[in-house]
Amino acid sequence: MAEMPVLRRHDLVHLRSGARIEGVAAAPEVSLADWVAQGRPFIARRPACADRGDRVPIGLPLPPALGKARLALAVAPEAMAAIVPPPLLADAAAVAPPGWAQRIGALLAAFPEARCFGSLAWQHLTGLAYLSPGSDLDLLLPCASVREADAAAARLAAIGAEEGPAIDGELVAPSGEAVQWREWASAAAQVAVKAIDGVRLARREEVFP
């Protein structure tokens, strides 16, 4: 039996052809076998109480045309072909609406290493229409210290004050834990820290030591 993999939030999971996916009865809108055959990924999700300990919990957010449901699925470790990080914003930018170009350009100038998730990422990854007029621009920004997190939040606030799509996203610590950037910018003494296994309150210096 394959070892259980170590997954982080927003990790993308590619499955082997013919992989047995548990939870398919909850997905009448889409053929998961076809999804795998087309090379489309799934995403790591938080384990639920009902999940088996020998299965890897994965999810699949469907586009609006397929009901926009969020499917909670699971596979055996040996069904996994690859685990990859979410796409770079620079790569996903090609499928962004024209009205996003100026904002994305400003973000890439400030954060060339930025990755994205949400609607923009899934449209880039699948070729399906995930974006809508109200979509946010969801970012992941790695930060190694409190100082870097402070600077990133201040820069995001400045860019977000200009015309363009709303900027959502997270500042990601080396541990893989993350904090929503607006919450960090609030200078609260404690912040909600998100990890693959749940959410906890922590002092700021505990997140980016």
Short mmCIF file of C-alpha atoms in Angstrom, two decimals:
data_model
loop_
_atom_site.label_atom_id
_atom_site.label_comp_id
_atom_site.label_asym_id
_atom_site.label_seq_id
_atom_site.Cartn_x
_atom_site.Cartn_y
_atom_site.Cartn_z
CA MET A 1 0.00 0.00 0.00
CA ALA A 2 1.30 3.44 -0.91
CA GLU A 3 2.16 5.88 1.86
CA MET A 4 -0.24 8.71 2.60
CA PRO A 5 1.04 11.86 0.87
CA VAL A 6 1.66 15.17 2.61
CA LEU A 7 -0.67 17.76 1.11
CA ARG A 8 -0.96 21.50 1.57
CA ARG A 9 -3.99 23.71 1.01
CA HIS A 10 -4.54 24.48 -2.66
CA ASP A 11 -2.30 21.61 -3.82
CA LEU A 12 -3.53 20.14 -7.09
CA VAL A 13 -3.81 16.38 -7.46
CA HIS A 14 -3.60 14.51 -10.76
CA LEU A 15 -4.93 10.96 -10.79
CA ARG A 16 -3.90 7.89 -12.73
CA SER A 17 -6.11 6.70 -15.57
CA GLY A 18 -8.74 4.32 -14.26
CA ALA A 19 -8.40 5.55 -10.68
CA ARG A 20 -11.29 4.56 -8.43
CA ILE A 21 -12.81 7.76 -7.07
CA GLU A 22 -15.09 7.50 -4.07
CA GLY A 23 -18.03 9.87 -3.92
CA VAL A 24 -18.88 9.65 -7.64
CA ALA A 25 -22.55 9.11 -6.85
CA ALA A 26 -22.61 12.74 -5.76
CA ALA A 27 -21.35 13.93 -9.14
CA PRO A 28 -24.04 13.29 -11.77
CA GLU A 29 -23.15 16.52 -13.61
CA VAL A 30 -19.70 15.41 -14.72
CA SER A 31 -17.91 12.20 -15.72
CA LEU A 32 -14.95 11.99 -13.36
CA ALA A 33 -13.33 9.36 -15.59
CA ASP A 34 -13.41 11.83 -18.48
CA TRP A 35 -12.09 14.55 -16.19
CA VAL A 36 -9.07 12.39 -15.34
CA ALA A 37 -8.57 11.33 -18.97
CA GLN A 38 -8.39 14.97 -20.04
CA GLY A 39 -5.58 15.61 -17.57
CA ARG A 40 -7.61 17.91 -15.37
CA PRO A 41 -6.70 18.10 -11.68
CA PHE A 42 -8.52 17.82 -8.39
CA ILE A 43 -7.64 19.81 -5.28
CA ALA A 44 -6.56 18.84 -1.80
CA ARG A 45 -9.30 19.40 0.78
CA ARG A 46 -9.66 19.39 4.52
CA PRO A 47 -10.45 15.93 5.93
CA ALA A 48 -13.97 15.45 7.26
CA CYS A 49 -15.09 13.28 10.17
CA ALA A 50 -16.58 10.74 7.76
CA ASP A 51 -13.38 10.33 5.73
CA ARG A 52 -11.48 7.07 5.96
CA GLY A 53 -7.95 7.34 7.30
CA ASP A 54 -6.51 5.32 4.41
CA ARG A 55 -7.97 7.59 1.72
CA VAL A 56 -6.75 10.92 0.39
CA PRO A 57 -9.48 13.60 0.59
CA ILE A 58 -9.72 15.57 -2.65
CA GLY A 59 -12.26 18.02 -3.98
CA LEU A 60 -13.54 19.31 -7.28
CA PRO A 61 -15.20 22.71 -7.70
CA LEU A 62 -17.44 22.57 -10.77
CA PRO A 63 -17.94 25.55 -13.09
CA PRO A 64 -21.27 27.41 -13.21
CA ALA A 65 -22.41 25.48 -16.30
CA LEU A 66 -22.12 22.23 -14.33
CA GLY A 67 -23.91 23.48 -11.24
CA LYS A 68 -21.03 25.17 -9.42
CA ALA A 69 -21.08 22.41 -6.80
CA ARG A 70 -18.07 21.55 -4.68
CA LEU A 71 -17.60 17.81 -4.74
CA ALA A 72 -15.99 16.05 -1.77
CA LEU A 73 -14.22 12.97 -3.10
CA ALA A 74 -11.53 10.54 -1.96
CA VAL A 75 -8.99 8.18 -3.49
CA ALA A 76 -6.45 5.62 -2.35
CA PRO A 77 -2.87 6.98 -2.26
CA GLU A 78 -1.81 4.72 -5.13
CA ALA A 79 -4.39 6.37 -7.40
CA MET A 80 -2.40 9.61 -7.34
CA ALA A 81 -0.11 10.37 -10.28
CA ALA A 82 1.23 13.78 -9.20
CA ILE A 83 0.85 16.58 -6.68
CA VAL A 84 1.58 20.06 -8.02
CA PRO A 85 1.24 23.59 -6.64
CA PRO A 86 -1.47 25.96 -7.86
CA PRO A 87 -0.60 27.80 -11.08
CA LEU A 88 1.50 30.90 -11.29
CA LEU A 89 -0.49 34.07 -11.86
CA ALA A 90 1.80 34.81 -14.80
CA ASP A 91 0.63 31.62 -16.53
CA ALA A 92 -3.07 31.92 -15.67
CA ALA A 93 -3.19 35.55 -16.81
CA ALA A 94 -3.70 34.41 -20.41
CA VAL A 95 -7.33 33.46 -19.70
CA ALA A 96 -8.20 36.51 -17.57
CA PRO A 97 -10.81 38.99 -18.81
CA PRO A 98 -9.32 41.95 -20.72
CA GLY A 99 -10.44 44.30 -17.95
CA TRP A 100 -8.13 42.51 -15.52
CA ALA A 101 -4.94 43.17 -17.50
CA GLN A 102 -3.87 46.36 -15.71
CA ARG A 103 -4.45 44.89 -12.25
CA ILE A 104 -2.63 41.67 -13.08
CA GLY A 105 0.26 43.63 -14.55
CA ALA A 106 0.61 45.63 -11.33
CA LEU A 107 0.45 42.47 -9.23
CA LEU A 108 3.07 40.67 -11.29
CA ALA A 109 5.38 43.68 -11.12
CA ALA A 110 5.14 43.58 -7.32
CA PHE A 111 4.88 39.80 -6.86
CA PRO A 112 6.34 37.87 -9.82
CA GLU A 113 6.19 34.66 -7.77
CA ALA A 114 2.44 34.98 -7.03
CA ARG A 115 0.26 31.94 -7.55
CA CYS A 116 -3.49 31.93 -7.96
CA PHE A 117 -6.48 29.80 -7.06
CA GLY A 118 -10.22 30.15 -7.47
CA SER A 119 -12.03 30.86 -10.72
CA LEU A 120 -9.05 32.20 -12.68
CA ALA A 121 -6.90 29.21 -11.79
CA TRP A 122 -9.58 26.66 -12.66
CA GLN A 123 -10.38 28.31 -15.98
CA HIS A 124 -6.67 28.18 -16.83
CA LEU A 125 -6.32 24.56 -15.68
CA THR A 126 -9.40 23.15 -17.41
CA GLY A 127 -10.35 25.44 -20.30
CA LEU A 128 -13.88 25.61 -18.86
CA ALA A 129 -15.74 28.82 -18.06
CA TYR A 130 -15.31 29.42 -14.32
CA LEU A 131 -15.00 33.21 -14.37
CA SER A 132 -18.04 35.44 -14.01
CA PRO A 133 -18.45 39.23 -13.83
CA GLY A 134 -18.32 39.09 -10.04
CA SER A 135 -15.24 36.87 -9.75
CA ASP A 136 -12.42 37.88 -7.42
CA LEU A 137 -8.74 37.62 -8.23
CA ASP A 138 -7.52 35.01 -5.74
CA LEU A 139 -3.80 35.09 -4.92
CA LEU A 140 -1.26 33.12 -2.90
CA LEU A 141 1.82 35.08 -1.84
CA PRO A 142 4.73 33.37 -0.06
CA CYS A 143 6.15 35.34 2.87
CA ALA A 144 9.12 34.33 4.98
CA SER A 145 8.75 36.81 7.83
CA VAL A 146 6.45 39.29 9.56
CA ARG A 147 8.24 42.06 7.72
CA GLU A 148 7.57 40.44 4.31
CA ALA A 149 3.92 39.83 5.25
CA ASP A 150 3.48 43.46 6.32
CA ALA A 151 5.01 44.71 3.08
CA ALA A 152 2.92 42.37 0.94
CA ALA A 153 -0.33 43.38 2.66
CA ALA A 154 0.48 47.08 2.27
CA ARG A 155 1.27 46.63 -1.43
CA LEU A 156 -1.94 44.65 -2.02
CA ALA A 157 -3.95 47.38 -0.33
CA ALA A 158 -2.38 50.00 -2.60
CA ILE A 159 -3.00 48.00 -5.76
CA GLY A 160 -6.52 47.12 -4.64
CA ALA A 161 -7.39 50.80 -4.27
CA GLU A 162 -7.14 51.20 -8.04
CA GLU A 163 -9.83 50.21 -10.55
CA GLY A 164 -10.07 46.48 -11.17
CA PRO A 165 -11.35 43.16 -9.83
CA ALA A 166 -11.41 42.63 -6.07
CA ILE A 167 -8.22 41.07 -4.75
CA ASP A 168 -8.71 38.16 -2.39
CA GLY A 169 -5.97 35.87 -1.25
CA GLU A 170 -3.58 34.66 1.37
CA LEU A 171 -0.10 35.27 2.71
CA VAL A 172 1.54 31.86 2.92
CA ALA A 173 4.16 31.01 5.56
CA PRO A 174 7.02 28.54 4.89
CA SER A 175 5.05 25.98 6.94
CA GLY A 176 2.23 26.12 4.40
CA GLU A 177 -0.13 27.83 6.83
CA ALA A 178 -1.78 30.97 5.52
CA VAL A 179 -3.54 34.15 6.63
CA GLN A 180 -6.06 36.17 4.64
CA TRP A 181 -4.21 39.30 3.57
CA ARG A 182 -6.87 41.79 4.68
CA GLU A 183 -6.99 40.24 8.13
CA TRP A 184 -3.22 40.53 8.37
CA ALA A 185 -3.40 44.18 7.24
CA SER A 186 -5.83 44.92 10.09
CA ALA A 187 -2.92 44.59 12.57
CA ALA A 188 -5.06 42.41 14.87
CA ALA A 189 -3.05 40.80 17.66
CA GLN A 190 -4.40 37.38 16.68
CA VAL A 191 -5.28 36.11 13.21
CA ALA A 192 -7.06 33.06 11.79
CA VAL A 193 -4.43 30.71 10.43
CA LYS A 194 -5.54 28.21 7.80
CA ALA A 195 -3.95 24.81 7.23
CA ILE A 196 -5.00 21.63 5.44
CA ASP A 197 -6.27 20.17 8.74
CA GLY A 198 -8.23 23.17 10.00
CA VAL A 199 -8.17 26.76 11.22
CA ARG A 200 -6.65 28.10 14.44
CA LEU A 201 -6.14 31.46 16.10
CA ALA A 202 -2.51 32.47 16.52
CA ARG A 203 -0.43 35.48 17.44
CA ARG A 204 1.10 37.21 14.47
CA GLU A 205 4.67 36.29 15.38
CA GLU A 206 3.69 32.61 15.52
CA VAL A 207 2.67 32.60 11.86
CA PHE A 208 5.83 34.10 10.38
CA PRO A 209 8.51 33.48 13.05
#
